[in-house]
Coordinates of C-alpha atoms and ligand atoms in Angstrom, one line a residue:
M489 CA 84.4 86.4 83.9
N490 CA 85.3 85.9 79.8
F491 CA 87.8 88.0 78.0
E492 CA 87.1 86.7 74.6
F493 CA 84.8 88.0 71.7
T494 CA 82.6 85.8 69.7
E495 CA 83.7 84.9 66.6
D496 CA 80.6 87.0 65.3
Q497 CA 82.2 90.1 67.0
Q498 CA 85.8 89.3 65.7
K499 CA 84.5 88.6 62.0
M500 CA 83.7 92.3 62.9
R501 CA 86.5 93.8 63.5
E502 CA 88.2 92.3 60.9
K503 CA 85.8 93.9 58.8
V504 CA 86.4 97.2 60.0
R505 CA 89.9 97.0 59.8
E506 CA 89.7 96.2 56.3
F507 CA 87.4 99.0 55.5
A508 CA 89.4 101.6 57.4
Q509 CA 92.5 100.6 55.4
R510 CA 90.8 100.5 52.3
E511 CA 89.1 103.9 52.9
F512 CA 90.7 105.9 55.3
T513 CA 93.9 106.2 53.0
P514 CA 96.9 108.9 54.4
E515 CA 96.0 111.0 51.6
L516 CA 91.8 111.0 52.4
A517 CA 92.8 111.9 56.4
A518 CA 95.0 114.6 55.6
K519 CA 92.7 116.2 52.9
F520 CA 89.6 116.3 55.2
D521 CA 92.0 117.6 58.5
M522 CA 93.0 120.6 55.9
E523 CA 90.1 121.7 54.4
E524 CA 87.7 120.8 57.7
K525 CA 85.3 119.4 55.4
Y526 CA 83.1 116.5 56.3
P527 CA 83.5 113.1 54.0
E528 CA 79.9 112.6 53.4
E529 CA 81.0 109.6 50.5
L530 CA 82.3 108.1 53.2
R531 CA 79.6 108.0 55.1
K532 CA 77.4 106.7 51.9
K533 CA 80.0 104.0 52.3
S534 CA 80.2 102.9 55.6
F535 CA 76.4 102.6 55.5
E536 CA 76.8 100.3 52.7
E537 CA 79.1 98.3 53.9
K538 CA 77.2 97.8 57.0
I539 CA 80.1 98.9 59.1
I540 CA 77.6 100.0 62.2
D541 CA 76.0 97.1 63.3
Y542 CA 73.2 98.3 66.1
S543 CA 72.2 94.8 66.4
D544 CA 74.8 94.0 68.6
P545 CA 76.7 97.1 70.7
W546 CA 80.0 95.2 71.1
K547 CA 79.9 95.2 67.6
V548 CA 79.1 99.1 67.5
L549 CA 82.1 99.8 70.1
I550 CA 84.5 97.3 68.1
A551 CA 83.8 99.3 64.9
I552 CA 84.7 102.6 66.4
E553 CA 87.8 101.5 68.3
E554 CA 88.9 99.9 64.6
L555 CA 87.4 103.5 62.8
C556 CA 89.0 105.6 65.2
R557 CA 92.3 103.5 65.1
A558 CA 93.3 104.5 61.7
D559 CA 91.7 107.8 62.0
A560 CA 89.5 109.6 64.0
G561 CA 88.8 112.5 61.8
L562 CA 87.4 110.0 59.6
G563 CA 86.2 107.6 61.7
I564 CA 84.2 109.8 63.8
S565 CA 82.4 111.0 61.0
A566 CA 81.8 107.9 59.9
T567 CA 79.9 106.8 63.0
V568 CA 78.2 110.1 63.9
P569 CA 75.4 110.2 61.6
Y570 CA 73.5 108.7 64.6
F571 CA 74.4 111.0 67.3
G572 CA 71.7 111.1 69.8
E573 CA 69.4 108.7 68.5
E574 CA 69.3 106.2 71.8
I575 CA 67.2 109.7 73.5
I576 CA 64.7 109.1 70.7
S577 CA 64.3 105.2 71.0
L578 CA 64.4 105.0 75.0
F579 CA 62.0 107.7 75.4
G580 CA 60.4 109.0 72.0
S581 CA 57.0 108.5 70.8
D582 CA 56.2 106.1 68.0
Y583 CA 55.3 109.0 65.9
L584 CA 58.9 110.6 66.4
K585 CA 60.6 107.4 65.8
E586 CA 59.1 106.7 62.8
K587 CA 59.0 110.2 61.6
Y588 CA 63.2 110.9 62.4
L589 CA 64.5 107.7 63.7
A590 CA 64.0 105.9 60.3
A591 CA 65.0 108.3 58.1
V592 CA 68.3 107.9 59.9
N593 CA 68.5 104.0 60.6
D594 CA 68.2 104.2 56.5
G595 CA 70.7 105.9 55.6
K596 CA 69.1 109.1 54.7
A597 CA 69.3 111.8 57.4
I598 CA 71.9 113.1 59.8
M599 CA 71.2 113.9 63.4
G600 CA 72.8 115.7 66.4
L601 CA 72.8 116.6 69.8
A602 CA 72.4 120.4 71.1
V603 CA 72.7 120.7 74.4
T604 CA 76.0 123.1 75.5
E605 CA 75.3 126.8 74.9
P606 CA 77.9 130.0 74.7
G607 CA 77.7 130.1 78.4
G608 CA 79.2 126.9 78.9
G609 CA 78.7 123.0 78.6
S610 CA 79.4 121.5 81.7
D611 CA 76.7 123.2 83.6
V612 CA 74.0 121.1 81.4
A613 CA 71.6 122.2 84.0
G614 CA 71.9 126.3 83.6
I615 CA 70.7 125.5 80.1
K616 CA 69.0 129.8 79.1
T617 CA 67.3 128.7 75.7
F618 CA 64.1 129.2 76.3
A619 CA 60.5 127.5 74.8
T620 CA 57.2 128.9 75.4
K621 CA 53.9 127.5 74.9
K622 CA 51.3 129.0 71.8
D623 CA 48.8 127.4 70.0
G624 CA 49.8 123.8 70.0
K625 CA 53.5 125.0 69.6
Y626 CA 56.5 126.0 71.2
I627 CA 58.4 129.1 70.3
V628 CA 62.3 128.9 71.0
N629 CA 64.3 131.5 71.3
G630 CA 68.1 130.4 71.5
G631 CA 71.4 129.1 70.7
K632 CA 73.4 126.6 71.2
M633 CA 77.6 126.2 70.8
F634 CA 79.6 123.4 69.2
I635 CA 77.2 121.4 68.2
T636 CA 78.8 118.0 65.8
N637 CA 76.6 118.0 62.4
G638 CA 75.9 121.5 62.8
T639 CA 75.3 122.2 59.4
I640 CA 75.2 119.3 57.8
A641 CA 72.1 117.5 60.3
N642 CA 68.7 117.0 58.9
F643 CA 67.3 117.2 62.8
F644 CA 68.7 117.7 66.4
V645 CA 67.6 116.6 69.7
S646 CA 67.8 119.6 71.8
L647 CA 67.7 120.3 75.8
I648 CA 65.9 123.0 75.9
R649 CA 64.3 125.6 79.3
T650 CA 60.5 125.1 79.1
S651 CA 60.2 126.6 82.9
N652 CA 61.8 128.2 86.0
E653 CA 61.7 125.8 88.3
E654 CA 63.4 126.0 91.7
K655 CA 65.4 123.3 90.6
R656 CA 66.7 124.3 87.8
H657 CA 66.9 120.7 86.0
H658 CA 63.6 119.9 86.6
G659 CA 62.9 123.2 84.1
L660 CA 64.4 121.2 80.6
S661 CA 62.6 119.3 78.1
V662 CA 64.0 117.8 75.0
L663 CA 62.7 119.0 71.4
V664 CA 63.1 117.7 68.2
I665 CA 64.3 120.5 65.4
E666 CA 64.6 120.2 62.2
S667 CA 67.1 122.3 60.5
S668 CA 64.3 123.1 58.0
F669 CA 62.2 125.0 60.9
P670 CA 62.0 128.9 60.2
G671 CA 63.8 130.2 62.4
F672 CA 67.0 128.1 62.8
K673 CA 70.2 129.4 61.5
S674 CA 73.4 127.1 61.3
T675 CA 77.2 128.6 61.1
K676 CA 79.8 126.5 60.9
L677 CA 83.0 126.9 63.1
R678 CA 86.5 126.5 62.0
G679 CA 89.6 126.1 63.2
K680 CA 89.2 123.4 65.8
L681 CA 92.6 121.6 66.9
G682 CA 91.4 118.2 65.8
V683 CA 88.9 115.8 64.6
R684 CA 88.7 118.8 62.1
A685 CA 86.9 116.2 59.6
T686 CA 84.0 116.5 61.6
D687 CA 81.7 119.0 61.1
T688 CA 80.9 121.8 64.7
A689 CA 78.6 124.6 64.6
E690 CA 77.0 127.3 66.2
L691 CA 73.2 126.8 66.3
Q692 CA 71.1 130.0 66.6
F693 CA 66.5 130.0 67.2
N694 CA 65.0 133.0 66.4
N695 CA 61.1 132.4 67.2
M696 CA 61.6 128.9 65.7
E697 CA 58.0 127.1 66.1
V698 CA 58.2 123.6 66.8
P699 CA 55.6 121.3 66.7
E700 CA 54.2 120.4 70.4
A701 CA 54.4 116.8 68.8
N702 CA 58.3 116.9 68.7
L703 CA 58.5 116.9 72.8
V704 CA 60.6 113.4 73.8
G705 CA 59.0 111.8 76.5
E706 CA 57.1 114.4 79.0
E707 CA 58.2 118.2 80.1
G708 CA 60.8 119.0 82.6
K709 CA 62.2 115.2 82.6
G710 CA 64.9 116.4 79.6
F711 CA 67.6 116.4 82.2
Y712 CA 67.0 113.1 83.2
Y713 CA 67.1 111.7 79.4
V714 CA 70.2 113.4 78.2
M715 CA 72.5 112.5 81.3
T716 CA 71.2 108.6 80.3
F717 CA 72.5 109.2 77.3
F718 CA 75.6 110.3 78.5
N719 CA 75.8 107.1 80.3
I720 CA 75.9 105.4 77.5
S721 CA 77.7 107.4 74.8
R722 CA 80.8 108.1 77.7
I723 CA 81.6 104.3 76.5
F724 CA 81.7 104.9 73.2
V725 CA 84.0 107.9 74.1
A726 CA 86.1 105.9 75.9
G727 CA 86.3 103.3 72.6
Q728 CA 87.4 106.5 70.3
G729 CA 90.3 106.9 73.1
I730 CA 91.2 102.8 72.9
G731 CA 91.3 103.1 69.0
I732 CA 93.4 106.8 69.1
A733 CA 95.8 105.4 71.3
Q734 CA 96.2 102.2 69.7
G735 CA 96.4 104.2 66.2
A736 CA 99.3 106.4 67.4
Y737 CA 100.7 103.2 69.4
D738 CA 100.8 101.2 65.9
R739 CA 102.4 103.7 64.3
A740 CA 105.2 104.8 66.6
L741 CA 106.1 101.0 66.7
R742 CA 106.4 100.9 63.2
I743 CA 108.5 103.7 63.5
I744 CA 110.8 102.4 65.6
K745 CA 111.1 99.1 64.2
S746 CA 111.8 100.5 61.0
R747 CA 115.1 102.0 62.7
G748 CA 116.5 98.7 64.2
A749 CA 117.6 97.1 66.8
A750 CA 120.5 100.3 67.8
Y751 CA 117.2 101.8 68.2
S752 CA 115.2 99.5 69.9
N753 CA 117.4 98.3 72.1
N754 CA 117.6 101.9 74.0
E755 CA 116.0 101.2 77.2
E756 CA 114.3 104.7 77.7
I757 CA 112.8 104.1 74.1
Q758 CA 111.4 100.3 75.7
F759 CA 110.0 101.8 78.8
A760 CA 107.8 104.2 76.6
L761 CA 106.4 101.6 75.1
A762 CA 106.1 99.5 77.9
D763 CA 104.4 102.3 79.5
M764 CA 101.7 102.8 76.6
A765 CA 100.8 99.2 75.8
T766 CA 100.1 99.2 79.3
H767 CA 97.9 102.2 79.3
I768 CA 95.8 100.7 76.2
E769 CA 95.6 97.6 77.9
A770 CA 94.2 99.3 81.2
A771 CA 92.1 101.3 79.0
R772 CA 90.2 98.5 77.3
L773 CA 89.8 96.6 80.1
I774 CA 88.0 99.3 82.0
T775 CA 85.7 100.4 79.1
Y776 CA 85.1 96.3 78.3
K777 CA 84.2 96.0 81.8
A778 CA 81.9 99.2 82.1
A779 CA 80.4 98.4 78.5
S780 CA 79.5 94.8 80.0
F781 CA 77.8 96.7 82.9
L782 CA 75.9 98.8 80.1
F783 CA 74.9 96.5 77.5
N784 CA 73.6 93.9 80.4
F785 CA 71.4 96.5 80.7
K786 CA 72.9 97.5 84.2
P787 CA 75.0 100.6 83.7
D788 CA 77.1 102.0 86.4
P789 CA 77.5 105.3 85.7
M790 CA 81.0 105.3 87.9
E791 CA 82.6 102.8 86.0
T792 CA 81.3 104.5 82.8
S793 CA 83.0 107.7 83.8
M794 CA 86.3 106.0 85.3
A795 CA 86.6 104.6 81.5
K796 CA 85.7 107.5 79.7
K797 CA 87.8 109.7 81.9
Y798 CA 91.0 107.3 81.7
A799 CA 90.5 106.1 77.7
A800 CA 90.8 109.7 77.3
E801 CA 93.5 110.8 78.7
T802 CA 95.4 107.2 77.7
A803 CA 94.5 108.8 74.2
V804 CA 96.3 111.6 74.9
Y805 CA 99.1 110.2 77.0
V806 CA 99.7 107.5 74.0
A807 CA 99.7 110.2 71.5
E808 CA 102.4 112.4 73.0
K809 CA 105.0 109.9 74.1
A810 CA 104.4 108.8 70.4
L811 CA 105.8 111.9 69.5
E812 CA 108.2 111.8 72.3
I813 CA 109.7 108.7 70.8
T814 CA 109.6 109.2 67.4
G815 CA 111.2 112.7 67.3
I816 CA 111.0 114.5 63.7
E817 CA 109.9 111.2 61.7
G818 CA 106.9 111.0 63.8
I819 CA 106.2 114.8 64.0
S820 CA 106.2 115.0 60.7
S821 CA 104.0 111.9 59.7
D822 CA 100.3 111.6 60.3
L823 CA 101.1 111.0 64.2
E824 CA 101.0 114.5 64.6
R825 CA 97.1 114.4 63.9
F826 CA 96.5 111.4 66.4
Y827 CA 97.7 113.9 69.4
R828 CA 95.3 116.8 67.8
D829 CA 92.6 114.6 67.5
A830 CA 93.3 113.1 71.2
K831 CA 92.7 116.2 72.9
I832 CA 88.6 116.8 72.3
L833 CA 87.8 113.4 73.7
E834 CA 88.9 115.2 77.5
I835 CA 86.4 117.5 77.0
W836 CA 83.6 116.0 74.8
E837 CA 80.6 114.3 76.6
G838 CA 82.1 115.3 79.9
T839 CA 85.3 116.8 80.6
S840 CA 88.0 114.9 82.7
E841 CA 86.8 117.4 85.8
V842 CA 82.8 116.1 85.3
E843 CA 83.9 112.8 85.3
K844 CA 86.3 113.1 88.4
L845 CA 82.7 114.8 90.3
I846 CA 80.5 111.8 89.3
I847 CA 83.2 109.4 90.4
A848 CA 83.6 110.7 93.3
R849 CA 80.0 111.5 94.5
S850 CA 79.6 107.8 93.9
I851 CA 82.5 106.8 96.2
L852 CA 81.4 109.0 98.6
K853 CA 77.6 108.0 98.2
G854 CA 78.3 104.6 98.4
G855 CA 79.5 101.8 101.1
E856 CA 82.4 100.4 102.2
N857 CA 83.7 97.3 99.4
Ligands
FAD1492 C1 84.7 119.7 68.4 C2 83.5 119.7 69.6 C3 82.4 118.8 69.3 C4 81.1 119.3 70.2 N1 79.9 118.3 69.7 C5 78.6 118.9 70.8 C6 77.5 118.5 70.3 O1 77.6 117.5 69.6 N2 76.5 118.7 71.1 C7 76.6 119.4 72.4 O2 75.8 119.7 73.2 N3 77.9 119.7 72.5 C8 79.2 119.6 71.7 N4 80.4 119.9 72.6 C9 80.4 121.1 73.6 C10 81.2 120.1 74.4 O3 80.6 118.8 75.2 C11 82.0 121.1 75.6 O4 83.1 121.6 75.4 C12 82.1 120.6 77.3 O5 80.8 119.6 77.8 C13 82.7 121.3 78.1 O6 82.0 122.7 78.1 P1 82.7 124.3 77.6 O7 83.7 123.6 76.8 O8 82.1 124.9 77.7 O9 83.7 124.1 78.8 P2 82.9 124.8 80.9 O10 81.9 123.9 80.8 O11 83.2 126.5 80.2 O12 84.5 124.5 81.3 C14 85.6 125.1 81.2 C15 87.0 123.9 82.4 O13 86.0 124.1 83.9 C16 86.0 123.1 84.2 N5 84.3 123.0 84.9 C17 83.6 123.6 84.6 N6 82.4 123.0 85.9 C18 83.5 122.4 86.6 C19 82.5 121.7 88.0 N7 81.8 121.8 88.5 N8 83.9 121.8 88.8 C20 85.3 120.7 88.1 N9 85.7 121.9 87.1 C21 84.4 122.0 86.4 C22 85.9 122.1 82.8 O14 86.3 120.7 83.7 C23 86.8 122.4 81.8 O15 88.1 122.5 82.5 C24 81.3 119.9 71.3 C25 82.6 120.4 71.9 C26 83.5 120.3 70.8 C27 85.1 121.3 70.8

């Protein structure tokens, strides 16, 4: 067991930290949050400075942590142009990789993952958006809800029903949908609680024609592809959680120290700091453990769900404690944004209840320790 990062990975952490401190100014973070605007210039800068280095997944995790530590809205916006990429890289044809992924990897395109529908996100097998095949094309009707990058992405990998099988999840397939396809419409959703710099939209598909070549992998395997993806992406959501928690903790500690010994000697303040620091350490360790399984090509869905759930809850817990111990000073600083930004982590890519179901089923299926 080794708890050390390599020198190269450490350097990456320093590089991303320096980038975030330089670019994520308090004014910029407040502006994009207030205006609910996607920071396109920042995305370009982070691409040019190679802030996300896909050659090493640990570096991606480190970068997400550091960016979210500075600001989750801006940090997630800078890392999310690739959202869903693994579905094409693991299961897509060479044609799809060349046509779509190359542009994303060159920083020329943005992509998204469209799974959730207006009727509910947790019941993935219940997807209703339907595609029928006609003359070598899929004709798609339906819609998706709460889709990140919804108004800015060039294309989406989308989970769509292609047949009505008795086992509902056997009838789902993944199609690559371009935002330029006739019949595609997206509408920006405003008024989110947190991560307001990220772009969220409703998508509508009205008799939209999708070439057959845009099918990812095989028909009927879409559910499996998306679940495989979630077992990867949940590790990175856990990274967002560690980052938000660490950022809230840093800010609270700064305020406490600035108030002098009389304040920091208060036992309640000390207990709160100890609890916050312990939660962050535990979230980091469980995330790194789950990540080490995944990055060594032995993903463990139970560990991954534990990491995602615990790190998300830690972000919410630490951000709340940070406000409690800093009072008016905290609530009128950017800590209030950390508090708002944390909540989404308990919802997207599997709510905490869904993670608990995965953990419990895994426990019940397994043997004794
Ligand atoms: C800002 C934002 C960005 C998003 N980005 C994307 C995106 O890019 N792509 C995408 O596809 N989706 C995206 N989503 C959707 C997100 O993944 C869903 O919100 C999430 O899956 C939960 O679905 P729901 O909100 O419909 O809640 P529901 O599924 O309706 O759940 C409501 C409540 O019931 C609980 N619940 C549901 N089923 C069960 C069960 N079987 N057992 C116990 N409890 C249960 C849930 O835990 C939750 O507490 C985004 C959402 C937001 C808010």
